[in-house]
Each structure stands twice: as C-alpha cells, then as structure tokens.
C-alpha cells in the first residue's frame, strides 16, 4: 500500500525519462497446484468483523470514489462503514495505533490523532524523511533520510534517542514506466521498511531499476543481515516469519533458517492478514493478467480468489480489497507482454462467504490493526 504511493512519487521526481519495457523483465509465475476456486456471486457483506481492544474498531486509510482526499474509515461493520475524519492530501500516511496516525510533512515526520490535528513533530530533518515504520506498540519508529546523493541513512528513534542503524543505496536519475499498470516493469519495483508483527525485527527491502538492497536488524538496532545484491523484495512478515521470493519460489525465514514455502510461485505485492495466518498476493499469467490468491501460512493451502484483480490488500482479516482489470485496447499503448489494464472498478472479496462486491474505496493506504 505505502510502497505503491512511494513508487508513484519517485517516478514523478525522476521525470520518467526511459521508455516502457526498457528496464526489468516482467515478474511472471505460476500458481501452486490444487487451487480451490471461489464463487463470485454479488452480495453485500454485513456481518460484523471482530476487531481488537482497546478500541474494538477496524480502521482504514483510504480514498473514496469521486475524491482524491484521504479519509479515516471505520470498517468494523463493513456493510455500514462510516467516515471518522477527512485528512485531505497527506504524504505516506500510516496508523501508529487505533487512535493516532503518522505521515511525512515537508521534511519532517509527524503524528496526529485520527481527527488530523493537533500535529506533533516526531523527527525533524533537513534531508527529508523518505520511509518510516512504527513498532507494533507505537513506542519506536524507524525512518530513512537521504544522507547524500545515492545514499540513504536508516534511523531508529525511541524515547527521544535517535540511533543510526546504517545506510543503503537509493535510486537517482531517470527511470522507466514501472508505476504504470500497462508496463511490464510495474510488477518488479518494491521498496519497504517494516517491523515484524512481534516487534523483534526491522527489515528494509529495495528493488528498483538497478538498485537492490536488503537489511535486517534486531529491534535493538543490531545489524543481522546486509546485502546489496539480493533485495528479498515482494516480501511480507506474518507472525515471526518472513516470506520472500527465492530462486525456486517463495521461501520463508524463521529463527534464522530459510526453507521452501510455495515452490514455483513468483508472487507480487503480498500482504499479511491482521489476524495472522494468511497472506494475500497476486501472480501475473503469460497473457499479462493478474490473479489474486490467498495462502494459509500453516497448511500452505492456496485459494484463487479471482482473475483480473490486482493490488490486493486486507481491509480486515475477513475482507480483501482489490482493483479490477480489463483488456488493454490497441490504442492504449500497453506493453506487449501486458494485456490487461486497470478497469477503474474496485471490489471487496469476502473470504468467509466467497463472494465479491463492488467497492467505493479507490485506494488503500493502510489499515488498523496491522498485519499479525
């Protein structure tokens, strides 16, 4: 969610000088065997979704049809969702807790209550904050700044102490069309800074143009792994496990040991469930269409939700939001290997009922609770 918005911003900054299809090759892959298709009948999900204390609310930072302004949406009862507050245009917002959110304000990182004010500056910089992630308990934030051209510095801020964790290379200069839906490179870029759901680890992954990096720190700031030749991009934390594409499919890191998880799968944009135990992702087929799947992290059972659906994200542990695709017209300039383009429609999929409904949500920036 946050990565997609960052990539769009990077693309604008870099002036999009290179031509479509001139960078990385498309990320393609096959689904795992023994898929269980789900029905797609239209219905209106109304059953209330359990949400954790103390607020007992499920929240989402979204834009709604007819507007580009971000709002906080209470989706505890998704059939009767309500708008909590209107935030306007803010940069890279994410929840800190059920009562506060954070975003980049100019060069600084700030927090605000859900209403949007008053504003508290958390990290004041001259270089500008690029990425950030809060610990699950909201007590610590890690963030990045550009320390010099082509290099970023990672900070850990806790109890007023700002600790430098390390540096990594970042993109500079012109880029291609990787943020455009009809471009083959759209599925290859990934930049994310994340805490593990248990708060024990911090991961940084970057795969953008010719820049590739991966860092893993313990929660106290000790560097555990560093690589500028392997990014482990398109990754996701679920529980105490870190899932990422490997040479022969999706692999999982647990307690320092890497093992196979989904052999033969080249997944795109995985997101973990707020309740834990499931990951939603997409795969692009040979014709350029995306398919959305959900996998149980315990049984490894894969379930196809729908073909022609992209950018999936958990709204709650039961409901998944995604965008629709349609065939790309001859005059629309799509990449030769990418036959589908955004349809302009969005949907919510009910994992329990196996049904899909139209959605007024047009983008999802973040949800609360975060992945567990």
Coordinates of C-alpha atoms in Angstrom, one line a residue:
X1 CA 0.0 0.0 0.0
X2 CA 2.5 2.6 1.1
X3 CA 5.0 1.2 -1.4
X4 CA 2.8 1.9 -4.4
X5 CA 2.3 5.5 -3.4
X6 CA 6.1 5.9 -2.8
X7 CA 6.9 4.5 -6.2
X8 CA 4.5 6.9 -7.9
X9 CA 6.2 9.8 -6.1
X10 CA 9.6 8.5 -7.1
X11 CA 8.5 8.2 -10.7
X12 CA 7.3 11.8 -10.9
X13 CA 10.5 13.1 -9.2
X14 CA 12.7 11.2 -11.7
X15 CA 10.7 12.6 -14.7
X16 CA 10.0 9.2 -16.2
X17 CA 12.6 9.6 -18.9
X18 CA 13.1 6.0 -20.0
X19 CA 10.7 4.1 -22.3
X20 CA 8.2 1.5 -21.2
X21 CA 9.7 -2.0 -21.3
X22 CA 13.3 -0.9 -21.3
X23 CA 14.1 -1.9 -17.7
X24 CA 13.5 -5.1 -15.8
X25 CA 11.8 -8.1 -17.3
X26 CA 8.2 -8.9 -16.1
X27 CA 7.7 -10.8 -13.0
X28 CA 5.7 -13.9 -14.1
X29 CA 5.0 -17.1 -12.3
X30 CA 2.6 -20.0 -11.9
X31 CA 0.2 -20.7 -9.1
X32 CA 0.7 -23.6 -6.9
X33 CA -1.2 -26.9 -7.6
X34 CA -4.6 -27.9 -6.2
X35 CA -6.1 -24.5 -6.2
X36 CA -9.6 -24.1 -4.8
X37 CA -11.6 -21.6 -6.9
X38 CA -14.2 -19.4 -5.1
X39 CA -17.6 -18.2 -6.3
X40 CA -18.0 -14.6 -7.4
X41 CA -21.7 -14.0 -6.7
X42 CA -22.6 -10.4 -5.9
X43 CA -23.8 -9.9 -2.3
X44 CA -23.5 -7.2 0.3
X45 CA -21.3 -8.3 3.3
X46 CA -22.8 -7.0 6.5
X47 CA -21.5 -9.4 9.2
X48 CA -19.5 -7.5 11.8
X49 CA -15.8 -8.3 11.9
X50 CA -14.2 -8.8 15.3
X51 CA -11.6 -6.1 15.9
X52 CA -9.1 -6.0 18.8
X53 CA -9.3 -3.9 22.0
X54 CA -8.9 -1.3 23.3
X55 CA -10.9 0.4 20.5
X56 CA -12.6 -2.7 19.2
X57 CA -12.6 -1.0 15.8
X58 CA -11.1 -1.8 12.4
X59 CA -9.9 1.2 10.6
X60 CA -8.7 2.0 7.1
X61 CA -6.9 5.0 5.5
X62 CA -8.5 5.2 2.1
X63 CA -9.7 7.4 -0.8
X64 CA -13.3 7.1 -1.9
X65 CA -15.0 7.2 -5.3
X66 CA -15.3 10.8 -6.5
X67 CA -12.4 12.2 -4.4
X68 CA -8.6 12.1 -4.1
X69 CA -8.7 13.1 -0.4
X70 CA -7.7 10.6 2.2
X71 CA -10.2 9.7 4.9
X72 CA -10.1 7.5 8.0
X73 CA -12.9 4.9 7.6
X74 CA -14.4 2.8 10.3
X75 CA -14.9 -0.6 8.7
X76 CA -15.7 -2.7 11.8
X77 CA -19.1 -3.4 10.3
X78 CA -18.1 -3.2 6.6
X79 CA -21.6 -3.2 5.4
X80 CA -22.2 0.0 7.4
X81 CA -18.8 1.7 7.2
X82 CA -18.5 5.3 8.4
X83 CA -16.0 8.1 7.8
X84 CA -14.2 9.0 11.0
X85 CA -12.3 12.0 9.7
X86 CA -11.2 13.7 6.4
X87 CA -7.4 14.3 6.1
X88 CA -7.0 15.9 2.7
X89 CA -3.8 15.3 0.8
X90 CA -1.0 14.0 3.1
X91 CA 2.1 12.1 2.3
X92 CA 2.7 8.4 3.1
X93 CA 0.2 8.1 6.0
X94 CA 0.0 5.1 8.2
X95 CA -1.6 4.2 11.6
X96 CA 0.5 4.3 14.7
X97 CA -2.3 2.9 16.8
X98 CA -6.1 2.8 16.9
X99 CA -6.2 6.4 17.9
X100 CA -3.3 8.0 16.1
X101 CA -1.6 8.2 12.7
X102 CA 1.6 9.4 11.2
X103 CA 2.7 11.0 7.9
X104 CA 5.5 13.0 6.2
X105 CA 5.0 16.7 6.5
X106 CA 7.6 18.5 4.4
X107 CA 11.0 17.2 5.6
X108 CA 9.6 16.0 8.9
X109 CA 7.7 13.0 10.4
X110 CA 4.7 13.9 12.4
X111 CA 1.9 12.2 14.3
X112 CA -1.7 13.4 14.7
X113 CA -4.9 11.9 16.3
X114 CA -7.4 10.4 13.9
X115 CA -9.1 13.8 13.6
X116 CA -6.0 15.1 11.9
X117 CA -4.8 17.7 14.5
X118 CA -3.1 18.8 16.6
X119 CA 0.2 17.9 14.9
X120 CA 3.3 16.7 16.8
X121 CA 6.7 16.6 15.1
X122 CA 8.4 13.3 15.8
X123 CA 11.5 13.6 13.7
X124 CA 12.7 16.9 12.3
X125 CA 15.3 16.7 9.5
X126 CA 16.9 18.8 6.9
X127 CA 17.3 16.0 4.4
X128 CA 13.7 14.9 4.4
X129 CA 12.1 11.6 5.7
X130 CA 11.5 9.0 2.9
X131 CA 10.3 5.8 4.5
X132 CA 9.2 5.1 8.1
X133 CA 7.6 2.3 10.1
X134 CA 6.3 2.2 13.7
X135 CA 6.9 -0.7 16.1
X136 CA 3.7 -2.6 16.9
X137 CA 3.3 -0.9 20.3
X138 CA 3.9 2.5 18.8
X139 CA 6.9 3.3 21.1
X140 CA 9.6 3.3 18.4
X141 CA 9.9 4.5 14.8
X142 CA 12.5 3.7 12.2
X143 CA 12.8 6.1 9.3
X144 CA 15.1 6.9 6.4
X145 CA 16.7 10.1 5.1
X146 CA 18.8 10.9 2.1
X147 CA 22.2 11.5 3.7
X148 CA 24.0 12.2 0.3
X149 CA 23.2 11.7 -3.4
X150 CA 22.6 8.0 -4.0
X151 CA 22.7 7.0 -0.3
X152 CA 20.1 6.8 2.4
X153 CA 20.5 6.6 6.2
X154 CA 18.3 4.5 8.4
X155 CA 17.4 5.8 11.9
X156 CA 15.8 4.3 15.0
X157 CA 14.1 6.8 17.3
X158 CA 13.0 5.6 20.7
X159 CA 12.4 7.5 24.0
X160 CA 14.0 10.6 22.4
X161 CA 17.2 8.8 21.3
X162 CA 17.9 8.9 17.6
X163 CA 20.2 6.0 16.6
X164 CA 21.7 5.5 13.1
X165 CA 21.3 1.9 12.1
X166 CA 23.1 2.0 8.8
X167 CA 23.0 3.1 5.1
X168 CA 21.8 1.7 1.8
X169 CA 22.0 2.8 -1.9
X170 CA 19.0 4.6 -3.4
X171 CA 17.9 5.4 -6.9
X172 CA 18.9 8.6 -8.6
X173 CA 18.5 9.8 -12.2
X174 CA 15.8 8.8 -14.8
X175 CA 13.6 5.7 -14.5
X176 CA 11.1 3.9 -16.7
X177 CA 7.4 3.1 -16.5
X178 CA 7.4 0.8 -13.6
X179 CA 4.5 2.5 -11.9
X180 CA 2.2 2.3 -14.9
X181 CA -0.3 -0.6 -14.9
X182 CA 0.2 -1.4 -18.6
X183 CA 4.0 -1.7 -18.2
X184 CA 5.8 -5.0 -17.7
X185 CA 8.1 -3.4 -15.1
X186 CA 5.1 -2.4 -12.9
X187 CA 5.4 -5.7 -11.0
X188 CA 9.2 -5.5 -10.4
X189 CA 9.7 -2.5 -8.1
X190 CA 9.4 -2.8 -4.4
X191 CA 10.6 -0.5 -1.5
X192 CA 9.5 -1.1 2.1
X193 CA 10.7 -0.6 5.6
X194 CA 8.9 -2.9 8.1
X195 CA 8.7 -4.1 11.6
X196 CA 7.9 -7.8 12.2
X197 CA 4.5 -8.2 13.9
X198 CA 6.1 -9.2 17.2
X199 CA 8.4 -6.2 17.1
X200 CA 11.6 -8.3 17.2
X201 CA 13.0 -7.3 13.8
X202 CA 13.2 -4.5 11.3
X203 CA 13.6 -5.2 7.6
X204 CA 14.4 -3.0 4.7
X205 CA 14.0 -4.2 1.1
X206 CA 14.6 -2.3 -2.1
X207 CA 14.4 -3.4 -5.7
X208 CA 14.1 -0.5 -8.1
X209 CA 15.7 -0.2 -11.5
X210 CA 19.3 -1.3 -11.0
X211 CA 19.3 -0.8 -7.2
X212 CA 18.9 -3.9 -5.0
X213 CA 19.3 -4.0 -1.2
X214 CA 18.2 -5.9 1.9
X215 CA 18.8 -5.2 5.5
X216 CA 17.6 -7.0 8.7
X217 CA 18.1 -5.6 12.2
X218 CA 17.1 -6.8 15.6
X219 CA 14.7 -4.5 17.4
X220 CA 17.6 -3.0 19.5
X221 CA 19.4 -2.0 16.3
X222 CA 21.9 -4.8 15.7
X223 CA 22.5 -5.5 12.0
X224 CA 21.8 -9.2 11.4
X225 CA 21.9 -9.3 7.5
X226 CA 23.1 -6.9 4.9
X227 CA 23.2 -7.4 1.1
X228 CA 23.3 -5.1 -1.9
X229 CA 23.0 -8.0 -4.4
X230 CA 19.8 -9.6 -3.1
X231 CA 16.8 -7.5 -2.0
X232 CA 14.3 -10.1 -0.9
X233 CA 11.7 -7.8 -2.4
X234 CA 8.0 -8.6 -2.6
X235 CA 8.3 -9.8 1.0
X236 CA 5.9 -10.0 3.9
X237 CA 6.0 -10.6 7.6
X238 CA 3.4 -12.8 9.2
X239 CA 3.8 -13.8 12.8
X240 CA 7.6 -14.4 13.4
X241 CA 8.2 -15.5 9.8
X242 CA 9.5 -13.5 6.9
X243 CA 8.2 -14.6 3.4
X244 CA 10.0 -13.7 0.2
X245 CA 10.6 -14.9 -3.4
X246 CA 13.6 -17.1 -3.8
X247 CA 15.3 -18.8 -6.8
X248 CA 12.7 -21.6 -6.9
X249 CA 9.6 -20.0 -5.5
X250 CA 8.5 -18.3 -2.3
X251 CA 10.7 -19.1 0.7
X252 CA 10.3 -18.4 4.4
X253 CA 12.8 -17.3 7.1
X254 CA 12.1 -18.5 10.7
X255 CA 14.6 -18.3 13.5
X256 CA 17.5 -17.8 11.1
X257 CA 16.6 -20.8 8.9
X258 CA 15.3 -20.4 5.3
X259 CA 13.0 -23.1 3.9
X260 CA 10.7 -23.5 0.9
X261 CA 7.1 -22.2 1.3
X262 CA 5.5 -22.1 -2.1
X263 CA 7.7 -23.8 -4.7
X264 CA 7.3 -22.5 -8.3
X265 CA 5.4 -19.3 -7.3
X266 CA 6.6 -15.9 -8.2
X267 CA 4.2 -13.7 -6.2
X268 CA 3.7 -10.0 -6.4
X269 CA 2.7 -7.5 -3.6
X270 CA 2.0 -9.9 -0.8
X271 CA 0.1 -8.6 2.3
X272 CA -0.4 -10.4 5.6
X273 CA -3.7 -10.7 7.5
X274 CA -4.4 -8.5 10.5
X275 CA -5.3 -11.8 12.3
X276 CA -2.2 -13.6 11.1
X277 CA -2.2 -17.0 9.4
X278 CA -2.9 -15.8 5.8
X279 CA -1.2 -13.9 3.1
X280 CA -2.9 -12.4 0.0
X281 CA -0.9 -11.9 -3.2
X282 CA -1.1 -11.7 -6.9
X283 CA 0.6 -13.6 -9.8
X284 CA 0.7 -12.4 -13.4
X285 CA 0.0 -15.1 -16.1
X286 CA 1.6 -15.4 -19.5
X287 CA -1.0 -13.2 -21.1
X288 CA -0.4 -10.4 -18.7
X289 CA -3.5 -10.8 -16.5
X290 CA -3.2 -10.7 -12.7
X291 CA -4.7 -13.4 -10.5
X292 CA -5.3 -12.8 -6.8
X293 CA -4.7 -15.7 -4.3
X294 CA -4.8 -16.2 -0.5
X295 CA -2.5 -18.8 1.2
X296 CA -2.8 -20.3 4.6
X297 CA 0.7 -19.9 6.2
X298 CA 0.2 -23.1 8.3
X299 CA -1.2 -25.5 5.8
X300 CA 0.2 -23.8 2.7
X301 CA -3.2 -24.3 1.0
X302 CA -3.7 -21.8 -1.8
X303 CA -7.0 -20.4 -2.9
X304 CA -7.6 -18.4 -6.0
X305 CA -9.9 -15.5 -5.4
X306 CA -10.3 -14.0 -8.9
X307 CA -8.6 -13.5 -12.2
X308 CA -8.3 -9.9 -13.4
X309 CA -7.8 -8.5 -9.9
X310 CA -4.7 -6.6 -8.8
X311 CA -3.2 -4.6 -5.8
X312 CA -4.9 -6.8 -3.2
X313 CA -4.9 -5.7 0.4
X314 CA -6.5 -6.9 3.6
X315 CA -9.1 -4.5 5.0
X316 CA -9.8 -6.8 7.9
X317 CA -9.0 -10.5 8.4
X318 CA -12.2 -11.4 6.5
X319 CA -12.3 -8.8 3.7
X320 CA -9.8 -8.2 0.9
X321 CA -9.9 -5.1 -1.3
X322 CA -8.5 -5.1 -4.8
X323 CA -8.7 -3.3 -8.2
X324 CA -10.2 -4.7 -11.4
X325 CA -8.6 -5.2 -14.7
X326 CA -9.9 -5.2 -18.3
X327 CA -8.3 -6.0 -21.7
X328 CA -6.0 -3.3 -22.9
X329 CA -7.1 -1.6 -26.1
X330 CA -4.8 -1.4 -29.2
X331 CA -4.5 2.4 -28.9
X332 CA -3.7 2.4 -25.2
X333 CA 0.0 1.7 -25.6
X334 CA 0.3 -1.3 -23.3
X335 CA 3.5 -3.3 -23.1
X336 CA 3.4 -6.3 -25.4
X337 CA 3.5 -8.8 -22.6
X338 CA 0.9 -7.0 -20.5
X339 CA -2.6 -7.5 -22.0
X340 CA -4.6 -6.0 -19.0
X341 CA -5.1 -2.5 -17.6
X342 CA -6.9 -1.1 -14.7
X343 CA -10.7 -1.2 -15.3
X344 CA -11.5 1.7 -13.0
X345 CA -13.6 -0.6 -10.8
X346 CA -12.7 -1.8 -7.3
X347 CA -14.0 -4.7 -5.3
X348 CA -14.2 -6.3 -1.8
X349 CA -13.9 -10.0 -1.5
X350 CA -15.4 -11.9 1.5
X351 CA -13.1 -14.8 2.4
X352 CA -15.8 -16.4 4.5
X353 CA -18.7 -16.2 2.0
X354 CA -16.5 -16.5 -1.1
X355 CA -18.3 -13.5 -2.7
X356 CA -17.2 -10.3 -4.4
X357 CA -18.9 -6.9 -4.2
X358 CA -18.3 -3.5 -5.8
X359 CA -16.4 -1.1 -3.6
X360 CA -16.4 2.7 -3.3
X361 CA -12.9 2.6 -2.0
X362 CA -10.5 3.6 -4.7
X363 CA -7.1 3.2 -2.9
X364 CA -5.9 1.8 0.4
X365 CA -3.0 3.5 2.2
X366 CA -3.1 1.5 5.5
X367 CA -5.3 -0.4 7.8
X368 CA -5.6 -1.0 11.5
X369 CA -4.8 -3.4 13.0
X370 CA -1.6 -4.0 11.1
X371 CA -0.5 -7.5 10.0
X372 CA -0.1 -10.0 12.8

